[in-house]
Amino acid sequence: MVNFLTRAFISLTTNLKPIAVGTKYFPTTSLETEYVELFNYTQTILFELKKAEITSDTILENLIRDVGAENIPKDYNFFEIAPAENKIEEYALVSNIIMGSDRYFYIEIPEPSNLINIFVKIIENEKGEVVEKTATELIAKMLSKNDAIRVAIELIGIGLSEDVQVISAVGMTGAASIERAIHYTQSVGSFPGVAFTKLGGEYALVFDSPFLLQESHPVDLENYLFIDLIDSTKFIDKHGRNHLVELMTGIKNFIESECDGELEGYREGGDDFIARFPSKDLAIRAGLDAAWFALDNGAKIRAGIGRSRREAGERAQLVDDLKSTAPLSLVIFELANGLYAYNIPSEFSRTLINLIENEKAKLIGVFAFVFIFVYLMSILGLGMYSFVGVIIALVYAFVA
């Protein structure tokens, strides 16, 4: 959440609605710690450009799109076990960006059967990894939540064809997937199905009759990142073209080596490019790292993430249409059916946000000093010099 003063300041200077400044995510690994420190040190702001309407219907629509209609049988029941809140939780978003899309899923059958061994082979063919296996249970790790749900449906279908009830659940960890399976049977019953979470809610697809799908395969969802340097001509005039080449090359190398990105249409010395990624979380992470790196080199970027090159480019261009008081370094992306953006604020804005968030006593003192100074100048007939008090107060705030 953002406190009232911080929200007012950010809204006044950007004309946008802030959801969070920094992150409340609690890191547990060195990589998570590094990213959380960057989010909080740079006071990275999450903006809501277009509010996502999160309902059971939109959850189901997104599920069908992401898993693939061809991978879901026509006859199923969709259960809402626990509804999602109609808002975006920033720490859940940060968790997904940092930890990636890897997901575990749990499979349970009522009694020992050779089906478990068949399931193992199918999972391995789907590029999954079996972590634990017994005669009636197994835990596997898939490349993404969508792949875990898709493969679970495939295994449930095989079980139904053999008159075996297969219960499955997807979670961030193996333990979480087991816990979700227990919650599923308590809430829905011991029916063949797969339970999962979406945007903070808990849901399940339940099947009560055999079904036969064509060969299950991942949905080929493209994830593109469009990056463009803001006011590159001014940047070149100030720092030189060589510094521009170093900046863009640094971003390019990071995207290729750390984020599994493939660059398209990059020209050395240019100020923009498009990159393709295997997942959206990697594209968002690459956009954030590019914005942080650019800021550290005295530059700002506009970045857009989309399922096509055009969509990514259009989202990057949205930066120019925002009625902010100054150009914003933004990474714009879709979440559910809404549109959100990460902003890396300038050093000046970060200092003021830090004063509002962490130095309230100092901020009150600065305002009191300005008020008294202006009042005294007015009494002495020197009101035209009141701006001097503002300058002194700003210098004190930054130096202190």
Short mmCIF file of C-alpha atoms in Angstrom, two decimals:
data_model
loop_
_atom_site.label_atom_id
_atom_site.label_comp_id
_atom_site.label_asym_id
_atom_site.label_seq_id
_atom_site.Cartn_x
_atom_site.Cartn_y
_atom_site.Cartn_z
CA MET A 1 0.00 0.00 0.00
CA VAL A 2 0.98 3.65 -0.44
CA ASN A 3 0.42 6.17 2.35
CA PHE A 4 -1.74 9.20 1.68
CA LEU A 5 1.06 11.77 1.33
CA THR A 6 3.12 9.58 -0.99
CA ARG A 7 0.05 8.78 -3.10
CA ALA A 8 -0.84 12.47 -3.32
CA PHE A 9 2.70 13.47 -4.37
CA ILE A 10 3.00 10.72 -6.99
CA SER A 11 -0.50 11.33 -8.36
CA LEU A 12 0.18 15.08 -8.56
CA THR A 13 3.46 14.68 -10.48
CA THR A 14 2.44 11.79 -12.75
CA ASN A 15 -1.36 11.94 -13.05
CA LEU A 16 -1.32 8.17 -12.50
CA LYS A 17 -2.64 5.88 -9.75
CA PRO A 18 0.16 4.26 -7.70
CA ILE A 19 -0.48 0.83 -6.16
CA ALA A 20 2.86 0.37 -4.41
CA VAL A 21 6.24 2.00 -3.90
CA GLY A 22 9.04 -0.54 -3.54
CA THR A 23 7.86 -3.97 -2.44
CA LYS A 24 6.68 -5.76 0.70
CA TYR A 25 7.93 -9.10 -0.66
CA PHE A 26 10.09 -10.99 1.86
CA PRO A 27 13.19 -12.47 0.16
CA THR A 28 14.59 -15.89 1.11
CA THR A 29 17.41 -16.32 -1.44
CA SER A 30 20.33 -14.17 -2.61
CA LEU A 31 18.62 -13.50 -5.97
CA GLU A 32 15.38 -12.46 -4.28
CA THR A 33 17.31 -10.23 -1.87
CA GLU A 34 19.10 -8.53 -4.77
CA TYR A 35 15.84 -7.73 -6.55
CA VAL A 36 13.96 -6.65 -3.42
CA GLU A 37 16.82 -4.27 -2.56
CA LEU A 38 16.65 -2.81 -6.09
CA PHE A 39 12.87 -2.36 -5.87
CA ASN A 40 13.18 -0.56 -2.53
CA TYR A 41 16.40 1.40 -3.16
CA THR A 42 15.08 2.84 -6.43
CA GLN A 43 11.56 3.33 -4.96
CA THR A 44 10.16 1.52 -8.02
CA ILE A 45 6.48 2.43 -8.37
CA LEU A 46 3.75 0.06 -9.59
CA PHE A 47 1.05 2.01 -11.46
CA GLU A 48 -2.43 0.93 -12.47
CA LEU A 49 -3.11 2.28 -15.97
CA LYS A 50 -6.26 0.23 -16.58
CA LYS A 51 -7.84 -1.67 -13.68
CA ALA A 52 -8.17 -5.42 -14.11
CA GLU A 53 -11.68 -6.75 -13.43
CA ILE A 54 -11.01 -10.00 -11.60
CA THR A 55 -14.04 -12.31 -11.50
CA SER A 56 -14.62 -16.06 -11.88
CA ASP A 57 -15.57 -15.47 -15.52
CA THR A 58 -12.39 -13.57 -16.35
CA ILE A 59 -10.29 -16.15 -14.45
CA LEU A 60 -11.82 -18.92 -16.59
CA GLU A 61 -11.35 -16.92 -19.80
CA ASN A 62 -7.67 -16.35 -19.01
CA LEU A 63 -7.23 -20.02 -18.06
CA ILE A 64 -8.65 -21.25 -21.38
CA ARG A 65 -6.48 -18.77 -23.27
CA ASP A 66 -3.28 -19.66 -21.39
CA VAL A 67 -3.72 -23.45 -21.22
CA GLY A 68 -5.29 -23.68 -24.67
CA ALA A 69 -8.90 -24.56 -25.50
CA GLU A 70 -7.67 -27.64 -27.36
CA ASN A 71 -6.09 -28.93 -24.13
CA ILE A 72 -9.33 -28.71 -22.11
CA PRO A 73 -12.24 -31.12 -22.76
CA LYS A 74 -15.65 -29.71 -23.60
CA ASP A 75 -17.34 -31.22 -20.54
CA TYR A 76 -16.01 -29.90 -17.23
CA ASN A 77 -17.12 -28.06 -14.11
CA PHE A 78 -15.31 -24.94 -12.97
CA PHE A 79 -15.32 -24.39 -9.20
CA GLU A 80 -14.37 -21.29 -7.26
CA ILE A 81 -13.01 -22.65 -3.99
CA ALA A 82 -11.80 -19.28 -2.70
CA PRO A 83 -12.46 -16.05 -4.67
CA ALA A 84 -9.67 -13.73 -5.72
CA GLU A 85 -9.75 -10.17 -4.46
CA ASN A 86 -10.56 -7.66 -7.19
CA LYS A 87 -7.14 -6.02 -6.90
CA ILE A 88 -3.52 -6.66 -7.76
CA GLU A 89 -1.19 -7.69 -4.92
CA GLU A 90 2.21 -6.22 -5.72
CA TYR A 91 4.20 -8.75 -3.66
CA ALA A 92 2.57 -11.64 -5.55
CA LEU A 93 3.57 -9.95 -8.80
CA VAL A 94 7.15 -9.46 -7.55
CA SER A 95 7.25 -13.10 -6.45
CA ASN A 96 6.30 -14.25 -9.94
CA ILE A 97 8.85 -11.94 -11.59
CA ILE A 98 11.72 -13.05 -9.36
CA MET A 99 10.92 -16.73 -8.88
CA GLY A 100 9.76 -17.35 -12.44
CA SER A 101 7.00 -19.63 -13.70
CA ASP A 102 8.22 -23.01 -12.45
CA ARG A 103 5.40 -24.84 -10.70
CA TYR A 104 4.98 -28.13 -8.88
CA PHE A 105 1.99 -30.38 -9.14
CA TYR A 106 0.76 -33.30 -7.07
CA ILE A 107 -0.97 -36.42 -8.40
CA GLU A 108 -2.90 -38.90 -6.27
CA ILE A 109 -4.71 -42.10 -7.19
CA PRO A 110 -6.86 -44.15 -4.76
CA GLU A 111 -4.80 -47.38 -4.82
CA PRO A 112 -1.50 -48.69 -6.25
CA SER A 113 -1.50 -48.93 -10.02
CA ASN A 114 0.94 -49.10 -12.92
CA LEU A 115 -0.64 -45.81 -14.05
CA ILE A 116 1.86 -44.02 -11.80
CA ASN A 117 4.73 -45.30 -13.95
CA ILE A 118 2.89 -44.27 -17.13
CA PHE A 119 2.36 -40.81 -15.62
CA VAL A 120 6.10 -40.52 -14.91
CA LYS A 121 6.96 -41.17 -18.57
CA ILE A 122 4.38 -38.64 -19.78
CA ILE A 123 5.68 -35.97 -17.39
CA GLU A 124 9.27 -36.55 -18.50
CA ASN A 125 8.21 -36.37 -22.16
CA GLU A 126 6.59 -33.02 -21.33
CA LYS A 127 9.98 -31.73 -20.05
CA GLY A 128 8.89 -32.10 -16.44
CA GLU A 129 10.88 -33.49 -13.54
CA VAL A 130 9.48 -36.07 -11.11
CA VAL A 131 10.58 -35.08 -7.61
CA GLU A 132 8.92 -37.75 -5.46
CA LYS A 133 7.02 -40.93 -6.30
CA THR A 134 5.21 -43.69 -4.38
CA ALA A 135 2.76 -46.36 -5.50
CA THR A 136 -0.18 -43.92 -5.29
CA GLU A 137 1.34 -40.41 -5.34
CA LEU A 138 3.86 -38.30 -7.17
CA ILE A 139 5.15 -34.73 -7.14
CA ALA A 140 6.53 -33.21 -10.32
CA LYS A 141 7.99 -29.89 -11.37
CA MET A 142 6.91 -28.32 -14.67
CA LEU A 143 8.18 -25.34 -16.63
CA SER A 144 5.10 -23.25 -15.84
CA LYS A 145 1.79 -23.27 -14.02
CA ASN A 146 -0.05 -23.54 -17.33
CA ASP A 147 2.00 -26.60 -18.31
CA ALA A 148 1.31 -28.17 -14.91
CA ILE A 149 -2.46 -27.68 -15.33
CA ARG A 150 -2.35 -28.92 -18.93
CA VAL A 151 -0.44 -32.11 -18.08
CA ALA A 152 -2.64 -32.73 -15.01
CA ILE A 153 -5.72 -32.66 -17.28
CA GLU A 154 -4.04 -35.12 -19.65
CA LEU A 155 -3.30 -37.52 -16.76
CA ILE A 156 -6.84 -37.17 -15.37
CA GLY A 157 -8.20 -38.14 -18.81
CA ILE A 158 -6.02 -41.24 -18.90
CA GLY A 159 -7.16 -42.13 -15.40
CA LEU A 160 -10.85 -41.79 -16.32
CA SER A 161 -10.33 -44.06 -19.35
CA GLU A 162 -9.03 -46.70 -16.89
CA ASP A 163 -11.81 -45.98 -14.37
CA VAL A 164 -9.26 -44.54 -11.95
CA GLN A 165 -10.00 -41.25 -10.19
CA VAL A 166 -7.01 -38.95 -10.39
CA ILE A 167 -6.80 -35.92 -8.10
CA SER A 168 -4.25 -33.22 -8.82
CA ALA A 169 -3.24 -29.79 -7.57
CA VAL A 170 -0.71 -27.17 -8.60
CA GLY A 171 1.37 -25.10 -6.17
CA MET A 172 4.47 -22.95 -5.81
CA THR A 173 6.16 -25.84 -3.95
CA GLY A 174 5.55 -29.57 -3.60
CA ALA A 175 4.16 -29.07 -0.11
CA ALA A 176 1.83 -26.30 -1.33
CA SER A 177 0.46 -28.56 -4.06
CA ILE A 178 -0.28 -31.33 -1.53
CA GLU A 179 -1.99 -28.86 0.78
CA ARG A 180 -4.09 -27.59 -2.11
CA ALA A 181 -5.13 -31.13 -3.03
CA ILE A 182 -6.31 -31.70 0.55
CA HIS A 183 -8.27 -28.44 0.44
CA TYR A 184 -9.76 -29.49 -2.91
CA THR A 185 -11.12 -32.79 -1.60
CA GLN A 186 -12.47 -31.09 1.53
CA SER A 187 -14.26 -28.41 -0.52
CA VAL A 188 -15.30 -30.24 -3.70
CA GLY A 189 -15.00 -33.94 -2.92
CA SER A 190 -12.95 -36.89 -4.18
CA PHE A 191 -13.77 -36.24 -7.81
CA PRO A 192 -11.20 -36.29 -10.64
CA GLY A 193 -9.91 -32.76 -11.08
CA VAL A 194 -7.07 -30.28 -10.76
CA ALA A 195 -6.92 -27.41 -8.26
CA PHE A 196 -4.82 -24.27 -8.76
CA THR A 197 -4.54 -20.60 -7.85
CA LYS A 198 -5.02 -17.59 -10.11
CA LEU A 199 -4.47 -14.01 -8.96
CA GLY A 200 -4.86 -14.91 -5.29
CA GLY A 201 -8.01 -17.01 -5.68
CA GLU A 202 -8.31 -20.79 -5.56
CA TYR A 203 -10.09 -22.69 -8.33
CA ALA A 204 -10.56 -26.18 -9.76
CA LEU A 205 -11.50 -27.93 -12.98
CA VAL A 206 -13.54 -31.05 -12.19
CA PHE A 207 -14.32 -33.88 -14.63
CA ASP A 208 -16.99 -36.55 -14.16
CA SER A 209 -16.93 -38.41 -17.46
CA PRO A 210 -14.16 -39.88 -19.64
CA PHE A 211 -12.74 -37.63 -22.33
CA LEU A 212 -10.28 -38.03 -25.13
CA LEU A 213 -8.11 -35.15 -26.29
CA GLN A 214 -5.80 -34.92 -29.24
CA GLU A 215 -2.13 -34.95 -28.25
CA SER A 216 -1.69 -32.35 -25.52
CA HIS A 217 0.90 -29.69 -26.31
CA PRO A 218 1.95 -26.33 -24.83
CA VAL A 219 0.31 -23.17 -26.09
CA ASP A 220 2.79 -21.18 -28.15
CA LEU A 221 2.38 -17.81 -26.44
CA GLU A 222 4.91 -15.22 -27.62
CA ASN A 223 6.26 -12.62 -25.20
CA TYR A 224 7.89 -9.57 -26.73
CA LEU A 225 9.68 -6.64 -25.10
CA PHE A 226 10.01 -3.36 -26.98
CA ILE A 227 12.61 -0.95 -25.55
CA ASP A 228 13.19 2.61 -26.72
CA LEU A 229 15.49 5.22 -25.16
CA ILE A 230 13.62 8.42 -24.26
CA ASP A 231 15.07 11.57 -25.90
CA SER A 232 18.16 9.79 -27.26
CA THR A 233 19.27 12.93 -29.15
CA LYS A 234 19.57 14.85 -25.89
CA PHE A 235 21.38 11.89 -24.32
CA ILE A 236 23.92 11.80 -27.19
CA ASP A 237 24.48 15.56 -26.97
CA LYS A 238 25.20 15.26 -23.25
CA HIS A 239 27.13 11.97 -23.06
CA GLY A 240 28.24 11.20 -26.62
CA ARG A 241 27.23 8.45 -29.05
CA ASN A 242 29.82 6.03 -27.63
CA HIS A 243 28.05 6.11 -24.27
CA LEU A 244 24.74 5.37 -26.04
CA VAL A 245 26.32 2.33 -27.72
CA GLU A 246 27.73 1.14 -24.37
CA LEU A 247 24.34 1.59 -22.69
CA MET A 248 22.33 -0.29 -25.33
CA THR A 249 25.00 -3.00 -25.65
CA GLY A 250 24.91 -3.52 -21.87
CA ILE A 251 21.12 -3.94 -21.95
CA LYS A 252 21.38 -6.26 -24.97
CA ASN A 253 24.00 -8.49 -23.33
CA PHE A 254 22.00 -8.78 -20.10
CA ILE A 255 18.82 -9.71 -21.96
CA GLU A 256 20.59 -12.44 -23.93
CA SER A 257 22.72 -13.88 -21.11
CA GLU A 258 20.47 -13.55 -18.03
CA CYS A 259 16.88 -13.50 -19.34
CA ASP A 260 16.94 -16.01 -22.22
CA GLY A 261 15.91 -13.25 -24.61
CA GLU A 262 16.40 -13.29 -28.38
CA LEU A 263 16.96 -9.87 -29.93
CA GLU A 264 15.33 -8.95 -33.21
CA GLY A 265 16.23 -6.01 -35.41
CA TYR A 266 19.03 -4.65 -33.21
CA ARG A 267 21.37 -2.19 -34.91
CA GLU A 268 24.55 -1.14 -33.11
CA GLY A 269 24.28 2.55 -32.29
CA GLY A 270 20.47 2.45 -32.39
CA ASP A 271 18.26 3.54 -29.52
CA ASP A 272 15.60 0.81 -29.66
CA PHE A 273 15.09 -2.91 -30.20
CA ILE A 274 12.65 -5.81 -29.79
CA ALA A 275 13.40 -9.02 -27.86
CA ARG A 276 11.44 -12.26 -27.56
CA PHE A 277 11.22 -14.30 -24.34
CA PRO A 278 9.97 -17.77 -23.36
CA SER A 279 7.74 -16.34 -20.58
CA LYS A 280 6.18 -13.03 -19.56
CA ASP A 281 7.90 -12.92 -16.17
CA LEU A 282 11.30 -12.99 -17.91
CA ALA A 283 10.20 -10.17 -20.23
CA ILE A 284 9.08 -8.03 -17.25
CA ARG A 285 12.32 -8.78 -15.40
CA ALA A 286 14.36 -7.80 -18.47
CA GLY A 287 12.38 -4.56 -18.82
CA LEU A 288 12.94 -3.69 -15.15
CA ASP A 289 16.66 -4.45 -15.31
CA ALA A 290 16.95 -2.37 -18.47
CA ALA A 291 15.17 0.56 -16.79
CA TRP A 292 17.35 0.31 -13.64
CA PHE A 293 20.52 0.08 -15.75
CA ALA A 294 19.46 3.03 -17.91
CA LEU A 295 18.68 5.16 -14.85
CA ASP A 296 22.14 4.37 -13.43
CA ASN A 297 23.57 5.74 -16.69
CA GLY A 298 21.51 8.91 -16.73
CA ALA A 299 18.88 7.70 -19.20
CA LYS A 300 15.19 6.77 -19.27
CA ILE A 301 13.44 4.14 -21.35
CA ARG A 302 9.94 3.39 -22.52
CA ALA A 303 9.28 -0.34 -22.55
CA GLY A 304 6.23 -2.37 -23.53
CA ILE A 305 5.49 -6.08 -23.16
CA GLY A 306 2.97 -7.87 -25.36
CA ARG A 307 2.06 -11.08 -27.16
CA SER A 308 3.09 -9.62 -30.50
CA ARG A 309 5.72 -7.18 -31.70
CA ARG A 310 3.05 -4.62 -32.50
CA GLU A 311 1.34 -4.95 -29.10
CA ALA A 312 4.68 -4.51 -27.30
CA GLY A 313 5.49 -1.44 -29.41
CA GLU A 314 2.05 0.10 -28.86
CA ARG A 315 2.38 -0.32 -25.10
CA ALA A 316 5.80 1.32 -25.13
CA GLN A 317 4.33 4.26 -27.06
CA LEU A 318 1.66 4.69 -24.37
CA VAL A 319 4.38 6.42 -22.32
CA ASP A 320 4.15 9.41 -24.65
CA ASP A 321 0.37 9.69 -24.19
CA LEU A 322 0.47 9.87 -20.37
CA LYS A 323 -0.15 13.36 -19.02
CA SER A 324 2.73 13.42 -16.54
CA THR A 325 4.72 16.52 -15.65
CA ALA A 326 7.93 14.92 -16.99
CA PRO A 327 8.83 11.92 -19.19
CA LEU A 328 8.46 8.69 -17.20
CA SER A 329 10.69 5.63 -17.44
CA LEU A 330 8.00 2.94 -17.63
CA VAL A 331 7.73 -0.81 -18.21
CA ILE A 332 4.11 -1.44 -19.32
CA PHE A 333 2.49 -4.89 -19.31
CA GLU A 334 -0.87 -6.67 -19.19
CA LEU A 335 -2.07 -8.42 -16.06
CA ALA A 336 -5.37 -10.34 -16.23
CA ASN A 337 -7.45 -7.95 -18.37
CA GLY A 338 -5.86 -4.80 -16.94
CA LEU A 339 -2.82 -2.71 -17.83
CA TYR A 340 -0.06 -1.96 -15.33
CA ALA A 341 3.37 -0.35 -15.35
CA TYR A 342 6.53 -0.21 -13.31
CA ASN A 343 8.12 3.24 -13.06
CA ILE A 344 11.72 3.95 -12.07
CA PRO A 345 11.48 7.48 -10.59
CA SER A 346 14.18 10.14 -10.93
CA GLU A 347 16.68 10.85 -8.15
CA PHE A 348 14.72 13.99 -7.20
CA SER A 349 11.42 12.08 -6.95
CA ARG A 350 13.07 9.27 -4.98
CA THR A 351 14.45 11.77 -2.46
CA LEU A 352 11.03 13.34 -1.92
CA ILE A 353 9.35 9.93 -1.64
CA ASN A 354 11.95 8.86 0.91
CA LEU A 355 11.28 12.05 2.92
CA ILE A 356 7.54 11.38 2.89
CA GLU A 357 7.89 7.67 3.69
CA ASN A 358 10.77 7.64 6.18
CA GLU A 359 11.59 11.20 7.27
CA LYS A 360 8.22 12.64 8.27
CA ALA A 361 9.69 14.68 11.15
CA LYS A 362 12.26 16.24 8.83
CA LEU A 363 9.58 16.94 6.23
CA ILE A 364 7.33 18.65 8.80
CA GLY A 365 10.32 20.72 9.92
CA VAL A 366 11.05 21.78 6.34
CA PHE A 367 7.44 22.87 5.76
CA ALA A 368 7.39 24.73 9.10
CA PHE A 369 10.63 26.52 8.22
CA VAL A 370 9.30 27.55 4.79
CA PHE A 371 6.01 28.76 6.28
CA ILE A 372 7.74 30.85 9.00
CA PHE A 373 10.33 32.22 6.54
CA VAL A 374 7.66 33.27 4.02
CA TYR A 375 5.55 34.80 6.82
CA LEU A 376 8.48 36.86 8.15
CA MET A 377 9.44 38.01 4.63
CA SER A 378 5.87 39.16 4.09
CA ILE A 379 5.82 41.13 7.39
CA LEU A 380 9.12 42.80 6.47
CA GLY A 381 7.80 43.68 3.01
CA LEU A 382 10.28 41.35 1.32
CA GLY A 383 7.78 38.82 0.00
CA MET A 384 9.54 38.74 -3.37
CA TYR A 385 12.45 36.96 -1.67
CA SER A 386 10.31 34.17 -0.19
CA PHE A 387 11.62 31.73 -2.79
CA VAL A 388 14.99 31.86 -1.01
CA GLY A 389 13.44 29.99 1.92
CA VAL A 390 12.21 27.27 -0.42
CA ILE A 391 15.68 26.90 -1.92
CA ILE A 392 17.31 26.73 1.54
CA ALA A 393 14.78 24.11 2.65
CA LEU A 394 15.36 21.96 -0.46
CA VAL A 395 19.15 22.17 -0.08
CA TYR A 396 18.83 21.14 3.58
CA ALA A 397 16.51 18.26 2.73
CA PHE A 398 18.87 16.86 0.10
CA VAL A 399 22.11 17.42 2.03
CA ALA A 400 20.73 16.12 5.31
#
